[in-house]
Short mmCIF file of C-alpha atoms and ligand atoms in Angstrom, two decimals:
data_model
loop_
_atom_site.label_atom_id
_atom_site.label_comp_id
_atom_site.label_asym_id
_atom_site.label_seq_id
_atom_site.Cartn_x
_atom_site.Cartn_y
_atom_site.Cartn_z
CA MET A 1 -86.43 31.10 124.32
CA PRO A 2 -82.65 31.02 125.04
CA THR A 3 -80.33 33.54 123.30
CA VAL A 4 -77.27 32.11 121.74
CA THR A 5 -74.24 34.20 120.83
CA LEU A 6 -71.28 32.61 119.00
CA THR A 7 -68.66 33.54 116.68
CA VAL A 8 -69.20 31.98 113.26
CA ASN A 9 -66.38 32.39 110.71
CA GLY A 10 -65.03 35.34 112.71
CA ARG A 11 -68.30 37.30 112.93
CA SER A 12 -70.20 37.40 116.29
CA VAL A 13 -73.85 36.41 115.94
CA THR A 14 -76.76 36.32 118.21
CA ALA A 15 -80.04 34.48 117.80
CA ASP A 16 -83.06 33.53 119.81
CA VAL A 17 -83.56 29.88 119.37
CA ASP A 18 -85.83 27.19 120.73
CA ALA A 19 -83.58 24.99 123.04
CA ARG A 20 -84.08 21.99 120.71
CA THR A 21 -82.53 23.91 117.69
CA LEU A 22 -79.58 21.91 116.35
CA LEU A 23 -76.54 23.74 115.62
CA VAL A 24 -76.87 22.80 111.95
CA GLN A 25 -80.51 24.32 112.00
CA MET A 26 -79.17 27.70 113.39
CA LEU A 27 -76.34 27.84 110.83
CA ARG A 28 -78.71 26.96 107.86
CA GLU A 29 -81.95 28.62 108.93
CA ASN A 30 -80.98 31.63 111.07
CA LEU A 31 -77.75 32.51 109.46
CA HIS A 32 -78.52 31.19 105.99
CA LEU A 33 -74.98 29.37 105.83
CA THR A 34 -76.34 26.48 103.74
CA GLY A 35 -72.90 25.12 102.97
CA THR A 36 -73.27 22.82 105.90
CA HIS A 37 -75.44 19.96 104.82
CA VAL A 38 -77.70 17.36 106.47
CA GLY A 39 -77.25 14.12 104.86
CA CYS A 40 -78.73 11.61 107.47
CA ASP A 41 -79.83 13.49 110.60
CA THR A 42 -78.95 10.32 112.57
CA SER A 43 -75.28 11.21 113.38
CA GLN A 44 -73.84 8.78 110.87
CA CYS A 45 -72.84 10.51 107.62
CA GLY A 46 -70.74 13.63 108.56
CA ALA A 47 -72.27 15.95 105.90
CA CYS A 48 -72.87 18.36 108.80
CA VAL A 49 -69.34 18.55 110.13
CA VAL A 50 -68.21 22.05 111.33
CA HIS A 51 -65.51 23.09 113.73
CA VAL A 52 -66.49 24.16 117.23
CA ASP A 53 -63.49 25.65 119.13
CA GLY A 54 -61.21 24.12 116.50
CA LYS A 55 -62.71 20.52 116.80
CA ALA A 56 -64.72 18.71 114.19
CA VAL A 57 -68.09 17.85 115.41
CA LYS A 58 -71.49 16.73 113.74
CA SER A 59 -73.73 19.82 113.96
CA CYS A 60 -76.75 17.73 113.55
CA THR A 61 -75.93 16.05 116.86
CA THR A 62 -75.10 19.22 118.82
CA PHE A 63 -77.78 21.76 120.19
CA ALA A 64 -77.01 25.36 119.39
CA VAL A 65 -77.43 26.23 123.13
CA GLN A 66 -74.48 24.01 123.85
CA CYS A 67 -72.23 26.20 121.58
CA GLN A 68 -72.98 29.37 123.58
CA GLY A 69 -69.69 31.39 123.53
CA THR A 70 -67.86 29.10 121.12
CA GLU A 71 -65.95 29.77 117.91
CA VAL A 72 -67.68 28.09 115.03
CA VAL A 73 -66.04 27.58 111.58
CA THR A 74 -68.08 26.35 108.68
CA ILE A 75 -67.13 25.52 104.87
CA GLU A 76 -67.94 29.21 104.21
CA GLY A 77 -65.21 30.39 106.49
CA LEU A 78 -62.34 28.54 104.85
CA ALA A 79 -61.61 30.54 101.82
CA GLN A 80 -59.72 33.85 102.51
CA ASP A 81 -60.06 36.90 100.26
CA GLY A 82 -61.48 35.04 97.44
CA LYS A 83 -58.77 32.33 97.52
CA LEU A 84 -59.84 28.66 98.20
CA HIS A 85 -58.24 27.14 101.31
CA PRO A 86 -55.57 24.62 100.29
CA MET A 87 -57.74 21.70 101.32
CA GLN A 88 -60.61 23.05 99.14
CA GLU A 89 -58.15 23.52 96.32
CA ALA A 90 -56.88 19.91 96.68
CA PHE A 91 -60.45 18.64 96.42
CA ARG A 92 -60.95 20.63 93.03
CA GLU A 93 -57.45 19.64 91.74
CA HIS A 94 -57.85 15.88 92.47
CA HIS A 95 -61.56 15.74 91.58
CA GLY A 96 -62.45 14.71 95.24
CA LEU A 97 -66.24 15.24 94.59
CA GLN A 98 -68.94 14.26 92.23
CA CYS A 99 -72.43 15.48 93.29
CA GLY A 100 -70.70 17.57 96.12
CA PHE A 101 -73.17 16.78 98.90
CA CYS A 102 -70.72 15.22 101.21
CA THR A 103 -67.88 17.69 100.32
CA PRO A 104 -68.41 20.44 102.99
CA GLY A 105 -68.20 17.78 105.79
CA MET A 106 -65.37 15.90 104.13
CA ILE A 107 -63.26 19.08 103.66
CA MET A 108 -64.08 20.27 107.41
CA ALA A 109 -63.22 16.76 108.67
CA ALA A 110 -59.90 16.79 106.47
CA VAL A 111 -58.72 20.13 107.77
CA ASP A 112 -59.50 18.77 111.31
CA ILE A 113 -57.43 15.60 110.50
CA VAL A 114 -54.37 17.83 109.42
CA ASN A 115 -54.77 20.23 112.41
CA ARG A 116 -54.36 17.12 114.75
CA LYS A 117 -52.04 14.76 112.80
CA GLY A 118 -50.08 16.96 110.19
CA ALA A 119 -49.14 15.46 106.99
CA VAL A 120 -50.91 12.07 107.05
CA ASP A 121 -50.55 8.96 105.02
CA GLU A 122 -53.19 7.07 103.07
CA ALA A 123 -54.03 4.41 105.81
CA THR A 124 -54.42 7.17 108.54
CA ILE A 125 -56.70 9.23 106.16
CA ARG A 126 -59.02 6.22 105.49
CA GLU A 127 -59.21 5.43 109.13
CA GLU A 128 -59.83 9.14 110.02
CA LEU A 129 -62.51 9.48 107.45
CA GLU A 130 -64.53 6.87 109.26
CA GLY A 131 -67.23 9.35 110.10
CA ASN A 132 -67.80 10.75 106.56
CA ILE A 133 -69.87 8.93 104.01
CA CYS A 134 -69.83 9.64 100.27
CA ARG A 135 -72.25 7.93 98.02
CA CYS A 136 -70.56 8.91 94.86
CA THR A 137 -66.82 8.77 94.52
CA GLY A 138 -65.82 5.43 96.04
CA TYR A 139 -63.32 7.58 98.17
CA HIS A 140 -60.29 7.19 96.16
CA ASN A 141 -60.08 10.68 94.97
CA ILE A 142 -61.17 12.08 98.36
CA VAL A 143 -58.26 10.32 99.90
CA LYS A 144 -55.78 11.64 97.26
CA ALA A 145 -57.26 15.16 97.77
CA VAL A 146 -56.81 14.97 101.49
CA GLU A 147 -53.22 13.68 101.06
CA ALA A 148 -52.38 16.53 98.83
CA GLY A 149 -54.33 19.11 100.96
CA ALA A 150 -52.42 18.00 103.96
CA GLN A 151 -49.08 18.43 102.27
CA ALA A 152 -50.07 21.79 100.90
CA MET A 153 -51.36 22.81 104.51
CA THR A 154 -48.18 21.56 106.26
CA GLY A 155 -45.61 22.34 103.52
CA LYS A 156 -44.19 18.82 104.34
CA ALA A 157 -44.00 17.79 100.63
CA PRO A 158 -45.11 19.25 97.28
CA ALA A 159 -48.85 18.90 96.77
CA ARG A 160 -47.95 17.67 93.24
CA GLN A 161 -46.52 14.36 94.33
CA ALA A 162 -49.68 12.90 95.55
CA ALA A 163 -51.45 13.78 92.21
CA GLU A 164 -49.16 11.20 90.47
CA MET B 1 -88.01 16.21 118.74
CA TYR B 2 -90.33 17.40 121.55
CA PRO B 3 -89.48 20.75 123.22
CA PHE B 4 -87.48 20.81 126.38
CA LYS B 5 -86.16 23.43 128.85
CA TYR B 6 -82.32 23.86 128.72
CA GLN B 7 -80.39 24.37 132.00
CA LYS B 8 -76.68 24.49 132.41
CA ALA B 9 -75.34 23.39 135.87
CA ALA B 10 -72.31 25.27 137.09
CA THR B 11 -71.38 22.65 139.76
CA VAL B 12 -72.28 18.98 140.48
CA ARG B 13 -74.34 20.07 143.46
CA GLY B 14 -76.13 22.43 141.12
CA ALA B 15 -76.85 19.67 138.70
CA VAL B 16 -78.19 17.36 141.56
CA SER B 17 -80.50 20.10 142.75
CA LEU B 18 -81.76 20.72 139.32
CA LEU B 19 -82.51 16.93 138.93
CA GLY B 20 -84.40 17.21 142.13
CA LYS B 21 -86.73 20.07 141.23
CA ALA B 22 -86.90 20.37 137.49
CA GLU B 23 -89.77 18.77 135.57
CA ASP B 24 -88.73 15.34 134.16
CA PRO B 25 -85.08 16.12 133.87
CA LYS B 26 -82.11 14.32 132.14
CA LEU B 27 -78.58 15.06 132.25
CA LEU B 28 -76.89 16.13 128.99
CA ALA B 29 -73.19 15.25 128.49
CA GLY B 30 -71.87 14.85 125.02
CA GLY B 31 -75.33 14.31 123.56
CA HIS B 32 -74.24 11.57 121.23
CA THR B 33 -76.60 9.10 122.50
CA LEU B 34 -79.24 11.33 123.94
CA ILE B 35 -79.81 13.69 120.98
CA PRO B 36 -80.24 10.82 118.48
CA THR B 37 -82.63 9.12 121.01
CA MET B 38 -84.52 12.45 121.35
CA LYS B 39 -84.90 12.90 117.70
CA GLN B 40 -86.40 9.38 117.56
CA ARG B 41 -88.76 10.42 120.33
CA LEU B 42 -87.62 7.39 122.21
CA ALA B 43 -86.66 9.95 124.93
CA SER B 44 -88.65 13.10 125.68
CA PRO B 45 -87.29 14.69 128.72
CA LYS B 46 -88.93 18.04 129.71
CA THR B 47 -85.63 19.44 131.12
CA LEU B 48 -82.04 18.98 130.00
CA VAL B 49 -79.28 19.65 132.58
CA ASP B 50 -76.17 20.28 130.76
CA LEU B 51 -72.99 19.18 132.65
CA SER B 52 -70.43 20.93 130.54
CA GLY B 53 -69.92 23.67 132.89
CA ALA B 54 -69.69 21.57 136.05
CA GLY B 55 -65.99 21.14 136.00
CA LEU B 56 -65.95 17.42 135.44
CA SER B 57 -63.50 17.01 132.79
CA GLY B 58 -59.78 16.10 133.30
CA ILE B 59 -57.37 13.08 133.80
CA GLU B 60 -55.09 12.59 136.62
CA GLN B 61 -52.83 9.95 138.12
CA LYS B 62 -53.66 9.41 141.82
CA GLY B 63 -51.44 6.86 143.42
CA ARG B 64 -52.02 3.64 141.53
CA ASN B 65 -55.15 4.87 139.86
CA ILE B 66 -55.90 6.79 136.66
CA VAL B 67 -58.89 9.09 137.52
CA ILE B 68 -60.90 10.32 134.69
CA GLY B 69 -63.62 13.06 135.06
CA ALA B 70 -67.10 12.01 133.76
CA MET B 71 -67.04 14.85 131.14
CA THR B 72 -63.80 13.95 129.64
CA THR B 73 -64.24 13.16 125.98
CA HIS B 74 -63.13 10.11 124.08
CA ALA B 75 -60.73 12.12 122.15
CA GLU B 76 -59.09 13.54 125.43
CA VAL B 77 -58.74 10.12 126.89
CA ALA B 78 -57.26 8.78 123.66
CA ALA B 79 -54.76 11.47 123.46
CA SER B 80 -53.83 11.74 127.05
CA PRO B 81 -50.15 11.05 127.70
CA ILE B 82 -51.09 9.93 131.21
CA VAL B 83 -53.51 7.26 129.92
CA GLN B 84 -51.21 6.18 127.17
CA GLN B 85 -48.42 5.67 129.52
CA ALA B 86 -50.17 3.85 132.40
CA ILE B 87 -53.03 2.00 130.48
CA PRO B 88 -52.35 2.14 126.93
CA ALA B 89 -55.27 -0.40 126.21
CA LEU B 90 -57.68 2.20 127.60
CA ALA B 91 -56.28 5.10 125.34
CA GLN B 92 -56.55 2.70 122.36
CA LEU B 93 -60.07 1.74 123.24
CA ALA B 94 -61.15 5.49 123.54
CA GLY B 95 -59.50 6.24 120.12
CA HIS B 96 -61.65 3.54 118.46
CA ILE B 97 -65.11 4.65 119.58
CA GLY B 98 -67.21 5.72 116.63
CA ASP B 99 -65.26 8.30 114.50
CA PRO B 100 -63.34 11.37 115.25
CA HIS B 101 -66.39 13.66 115.41
CA VAL B 102 -68.08 11.31 117.90
CA ARG B 103 -64.91 11.18 119.91
CA HIS B 104 -64.81 15.05 120.07
CA ARG B 105 -68.20 15.20 121.81
CA GLY B 106 -68.91 11.77 123.54
CA THR B 107 -67.86 11.45 127.08
CA ILE B 108 -66.79 8.63 129.40
CA GLY B 109 -69.57 9.40 131.93
CA GLY B 110 -72.24 9.42 129.22
CA SER B 111 -71.12 6.17 127.78
CA VAL B 112 -70.90 4.47 131.21
CA ALA B 113 -74.30 5.89 132.29
CA ASN B 114 -75.96 4.71 129.16
CA ASN B 115 -74.54 1.16 129.41
CA ASP B 116 -75.27 0.17 125.79
CA PRO B 117 -74.72 -3.51 125.51
CA ALA B 118 -72.41 -2.86 122.48
CA ALA B 119 -70.49 0.06 124.10
CA ASP B 120 -66.79 -0.10 124.57
CA TYR B 121 -66.06 1.44 128.03
CA PRO B 122 -68.16 -0.95 130.10
CA ALA B 123 -65.61 -3.77 129.15
CA ALA B 124 -62.79 -1.62 130.38
CA LEU B 125 -64.42 -0.72 133.67
CA MET B 126 -65.19 -4.40 134.41
CA ALA B 127 -61.92 -5.91 133.42
CA LEU B 128 -59.84 -3.20 135.16
CA GLY B 129 -61.96 -3.29 138.25
CA ALA B 130 -62.81 0.39 138.10
CA THR B 131 -64.79 2.40 140.55
CA VAL B 132 -67.53 4.77 139.49
CA HIS B 133 -67.58 7.97 141.70
CA THR B 134 -70.88 9.71 141.89
CA SER B 135 -72.46 12.67 143.58
CA LYS B 136 -73.40 10.38 146.52
CA ARG B 137 -71.13 7.25 146.70
CA LYS B 138 -68.51 5.14 145.04
CA ILE B 139 -69.75 2.16 143.06
CA PRO B 140 -67.50 -0.75 141.94
CA ALA B 141 -68.02 -1.56 138.19
CA GLU B 142 -69.18 -5.08 139.23
CA GLU B 143 -72.17 -3.54 140.96
CA PHE B 144 -72.62 -0.52 138.66
CA PHE B 145 -73.80 -2.19 135.42
CA ALA B 146 -77.24 -3.77 135.89
CA GLY B 147 -78.24 -5.31 132.54
CA MET B 148 -78.86 -3.76 129.12
CA PHE B 149 -79.06 -0.04 129.36
CA ALA B 150 -79.44 -0.28 133.16
CA THR B 151 -77.16 0.78 135.85
CA ALA B 152 -77.04 1.24 139.69
CA LEU B 153 -77.54 4.92 139.39
CA ASP B 154 -80.50 6.79 141.10
CA GLU B 155 -82.55 9.31 139.33
CA ASP B 156 -80.81 12.19 140.90
CA GLU B 157 -77.33 10.82 140.84
CA VAL B 158 -74.48 12.31 138.89
CA ILE B 159 -71.27 10.37 137.77
CA THR B 160 -68.35 12.57 138.72
CA LYS B 161 -65.31 10.52 137.82
CA ILE B 162 -64.17 7.00 137.19
CA ALA B 163 -60.94 5.50 138.81
CA PHE B 164 -59.09 2.82 137.00
CA PRO B 165 -56.47 0.83 138.93
CA VAL B 166 -53.26 0.49 136.70
CA PRO B 167 -52.82 -3.18 135.56
CA ALA B 168 -49.62 -5.04 134.84
CA LYS B 169 -50.81 -6.09 131.40
CA ALA B 170 -53.94 -5.35 129.41
CA ALA B 171 -55.52 -5.19 126.03
CA TYR B 172 -58.90 -4.49 124.36
CA VAL B 173 -59.77 -5.95 120.92
CA LYS B 174 -63.07 -5.25 119.30
CA PHE B 175 -64.81 -6.77 116.19
CA PRO B 176 -66.54 -3.72 115.11
CA ASN B 177 -69.82 -3.40 113.37
CA PRO B 178 -68.53 -1.96 109.92
CA ALA B 179 -71.20 0.80 109.94
CA SER B 180 -71.61 1.94 113.43
CA ARG B 181 -68.21 0.91 114.90
CA TYR B 182 -70.02 -0.23 118.07
CA ALA B 183 -68.73 -3.64 119.18
CA ILE B 184 -70.26 -6.80 117.67
CA VAL B 185 -67.92 -8.43 120.24
CA GLY B 186 -65.22 -6.69 122.26
CA VAL B 187 -62.98 -8.35 124.82
CA PHE B 188 -60.98 -6.48 127.37
CA VAL B 189 -58.29 -8.64 129.23
CA ALA B 190 -56.38 -7.32 132.22
CA LYS B 191 -53.74 -8.89 134.38
CA LYS B 192 -52.81 -7.55 137.81
CA GLY B 193 -50.76 -9.63 140.14
CA SER B 194 -52.05 -13.25 139.87
CA GLN B 195 -55.47 -12.04 139.03
CA VAL B 196 -56.78 -12.07 135.48
CA LYS B 197 -60.20 -10.46 134.44
CA VAL B 198 -61.78 -10.98 131.13
CA ALA B 199 -64.76 -8.57 130.28
CA VAL B 200 -66.93 -9.14 127.18
CA THR B 201 -69.04 -6.43 125.52
CA GLY B 202 -71.38 -6.46 122.49
CA ALA B 203 -72.23 -10.15 122.96
CA GLY B 204 -74.12 -10.49 126.13
CA SER B 205 -77.84 -10.40 126.25
CA GLY B 206 -77.60 -8.63 129.61
CA GLY B 207 -74.85 -6.34 128.62
CA VAL B 208 -71.22 -6.58 129.53
CA PHE B 209 -70.23 -9.76 131.48
CA ARG B 210 -67.03 -11.29 132.97
CA HIS B 211 -65.88 -14.58 131.32
CA THR B 212 -64.98 -16.46 134.38
CA ALA B 213 -64.05 -19.79 132.55
CA MET B 214 -61.59 -17.76 130.63
CA GLU B 215 -60.26 -16.02 133.71
CA GLU B 216 -59.52 -19.32 135.37
CA ALA B 217 -57.84 -20.73 132.35
CA LEU B 218 -55.64 -17.46 131.93
CA ALA B 219 -54.79 -17.23 135.75
CA LYS B 220 -52.94 -20.65 135.31
CA ARG B 221 -50.91 -19.33 132.26
CA PHE B 222 -51.52 -15.95 130.69
CA ASN B 223 -51.26 -16.99 127.11
CA PRO B 224 -53.65 -17.34 124.19
CA LYS B 225 -53.02 -21.02 124.14
CA SER B 226 -54.76 -21.43 127.55
CA LEU B 227 -58.01 -20.49 125.78
CA GLU B 228 -58.06 -23.43 123.54
CA GLY B 229 -61.25 -25.39 124.07
CA VAL B 230 -62.80 -22.80 126.59
CA GLY B 231 -66.28 -22.40 125.33
CA THR B 232 -68.77 -19.64 125.58
CA PRO B 233 -72.35 -20.73 125.77
CA ALA B 234 -74.39 -19.06 123.05
CA ALA B 235 -77.66 -19.31 125.14
CA ASP B 236 -76.77 -16.13 126.99
CA LEU B 237 -75.75 -14.12 124.01
CA ASN B 238 -77.34 -11.60 121.61
CA GLY B 239 -78.50 -12.67 118.20
CA ASP B 240 -79.61 -9.94 115.84
CA ILE B 241 -79.21 -8.79 112.20
CA HIS B 242 -75.61 -8.17 112.58
CA ALA B 243 -74.65 -11.54 114.12
CA SER B 244 -76.21 -14.65 115.50
CA ALA B 245 -75.68 -15.82 118.94
CA ASP B 246 -73.67 -18.82 117.71
CA TYR B 247 -71.44 -16.52 115.67
CA ARG B 248 -71.00 -14.19 118.62
CA ALA B 249 -70.01 -17.15 120.79
CA HIS B 250 -67.43 -18.17 118.36
CA LEU B 251 -66.17 -14.58 117.95
CA VAL B 252 -65.79 -14.25 121.71
CA GLY B 253 -63.06 -17.05 121.66
CA VAL B 254 -61.19 -15.61 118.65
CA ILE B 255 -61.32 -12.12 120.03
CA ALA B 256 -60.27 -13.08 123.51
CA LYS B 257 -57.17 -14.85 122.12
CA ARG B 258 -56.23 -11.81 120.20
CA ALA B 259 -56.62 -9.65 123.13
CA VAL B 260 -54.33 -11.91 125.27
CA ALA B 261 -51.75 -12.06 122.47
CA ALA B 262 -51.94 -8.22 122.31
CA ALA B 263 -51.50 -7.99 126.21
CA ILE B 264 -48.34 -10.07 126.17
CA ALA B 265 -46.89 -8.72 123.13
C1 LIG C 1 -72.03 7.56 115.07
C2 LIG C 1 -71.95 7.13 116.58
C3 LIG C 1 -71.05 6.08 116.73
C4 LIG C 1 -70.71 5.60 118.00
N1 LIG C 1 -69.94 4.58 118.07
C5 LIG C 1 -69.58 4.00 119.31
C6 LIG C 1 -68.76 3.00 119.57
O1 LIG C 1 -68.10 2.41 118.70
N2 LIG C 1 -68.49 2.58 120.80
C7 LIG C 1 -69.15 3.01 121.84
O2 LIG C 1 -68.90 2.69 123.01
N3 LIG C 1 -69.97 4.20 121.77
C8 LIG C 1 -70.22 4.76 120.57
N4 LIG C 1 -71.08 5.72 120.41
C9 LIG C 1 -71.77 6.25 121.50
C10 LIG C 1 -70.88 7.53 122.08
O3 LIG C 1 -69.68 7.00 122.73
C11 LIG C 1 -71.68 8.32 123.02
O4 LIG C 1 -71.07 9.51 123.06
C12 LIG C 1 -71.80 7.75 124.48
O5 LIG C 1 -72.48 6.50 124.60
C13 LIG C 1 -72.72 8.76 125.29
O6 LIG C 1 -71.94 9.79 125.81
P1 LIG C 1 -72.44 11.17 125.76
O7 LIG C 1 -71.49 11.92 126.55
O8 LIG C 1 -72.59 11.65 124.32
O9 LIG C 1 -73.75 11.09 126.57
P2 LIG C 1 -75.17 11.75 126.43
O10 LIG C 1 -75.67 11.20 125.13
O11 LIG C 1 -75.14 13.19 126.73
O12 LIG C 1 -76.00 10.93 127.54
C14 LIG C 1 -76.10 9.67 127.54
C15 LIG C 1 -76.96 9.27 128.80
O13 LIG C 1 -76.15 9.24 129.93
C16 LIG C 1 -76.69 10.10 130.99
N5 LIG C 1 -75.50 10.84 131.54
C17 LIG C 1 -74.53 11.51 130.79
N6 LIG C 1 -73.57 11.99 131.56
C18 LIG C 1 -73.91 11.57 132.79
C19 LIG C 1 -73.34 11.58 134.20
N7 LIG C 1 -72.12 12.24 134.36
N8 LIG C 1 -73.92 11.07 135.22
C20 LIG C 1 -75.06 10.34 135.11
N9 LIG C 1 -75.71 10.28 133.97
C21 LIG C 1 -75.24 10.75 132.87
C22 LIG C 1 -77.59 11.07 130.11
O14 LIG C 1 -78.56 11.61 130.98
C23 LIG C 1 -78.24 10.12 129.18
O15 LIG C 1 -79.14 9.30 129.58
C24 LIG C 1 -71.37 6.17 119.14
C25 LIG C 1 -72.27 7.20 118.89
C26 LIG C 1 -72.51 7.68 117.58
C27 LIG C 1 -73.48 8.84 117.47
S1 LIG C 2 -76.21 14.98 108.94
FE1 LIG C 2 -75.04 15.01 110.70
S2 LIG C 2 -74.00 13.02 110.58
FE2 LIG C 2 -75.37 13.00 108.92
S1 LIG C 3 -69.66 13.47 96.15
FE1 LIG C 3 -71.76 12.76 96.16
S2 LIG C 3 -71.86 12.07 98.16
FE2 LIG C 3 -69.84 12.49 98.00
#
């Protein structure tokens, strides 16, 4: 059985896993980080998005062994010292969730969008959220939340502006 | 998913040798076709040979060619200043494959080796007259794609890089399936000197194909108007739940005109 060592949310972890273990399985079942969800298991929905070496990826479509030596960040790794990450705070503030199932993936995708593109406009956000499906919200409040979160992360404009 | 043995190759030679001696092996690139296929048990290799450590990613300009390593991700091609400058249509194509997460893992080599009839890259390779470099030879795109999900690759052959000659003008337009983003019809047009190539993906029942009637019309005058009345026989096209063959035939004409308009804009 391969031994996989990776850094998850700043902590070095090692596990013996079957080669076919998906990254999401290692996170949820071995490390008990159940914030990362499995919505479809067919690479479509984005509920399982985490960051691997700073890039958003679908952890249901990545083997844990492929992540040997990488730096993984999950939704549990965003808040610092009991304070929500600005993107999490924006989702709360703008009611960017209903049932919350898609939310961990949405927020990890949103942070990745801002890391790549900075303060983004609505059209860009909608295009960039292509890989994340939400069955509840109809997306409007998610888009608003990402816009506000992006502003809060970059300090480009006051987050309140997007709230209307 | 059935169990398998995981092996990571440190070099291309290492990968070839593993392919030669491991039990029922398959190469693993970004895994964004292979892993879903294995989950469905449509593929059940006994050994996966991971190419991620074999030094196959990177983009460089070599003379009049843009050379892209097989393990280069779609996101890297889309964001590459070299590709954006020399063949903007190719950067744009890569930037519209699937979604951002797919683009962070999926690779050009995996896409080309898979030759999905609805994939985007095969159209670019055909229209730009690219050459597929492998562990044993160089294969012109024209000879590489051999029908739906089939290529000229041998069992123990690894794609190392793909060389794209820089065109004078080029554009790619796709009509995506709104759910998967794969092409229902995608048309890549490229003009180099007096030669025009038009490659169609998503539509053909044998995978990507060149539309020679359109090429002849466009060689006379490279303008969307030249395509008026140039038909596409529906007989050789795909019909499925997403679009009938007749509808695809119609779309090929519409999308090709848009591609030519984009190329001359
Ligand atoms: C949700 C989703 C949406 C997608 N949308 C699109 C889209 O819009 N357009 C599109 O074109 N594609 C799309 N794809 C497919 C995506 O581009 C894949 O990443 C790609 O087709 C396969 O590349 P890979 O690196 O993931 O290869 P893998 O899945 O790792 O491998 C695919 C096949 O190629 C072989 N292989 C891989 N590398 C090599 C090599 N160097 N030499 C020889 N053989 C090799 C493997 O053995 C395997 O058989 C989508 C995929 C998903 C999951
Ligand atoms: S669970 Fe990974 S994309 Fe849906
Ligand atoms: S909030 Fe329920 S799926 Fe998005």
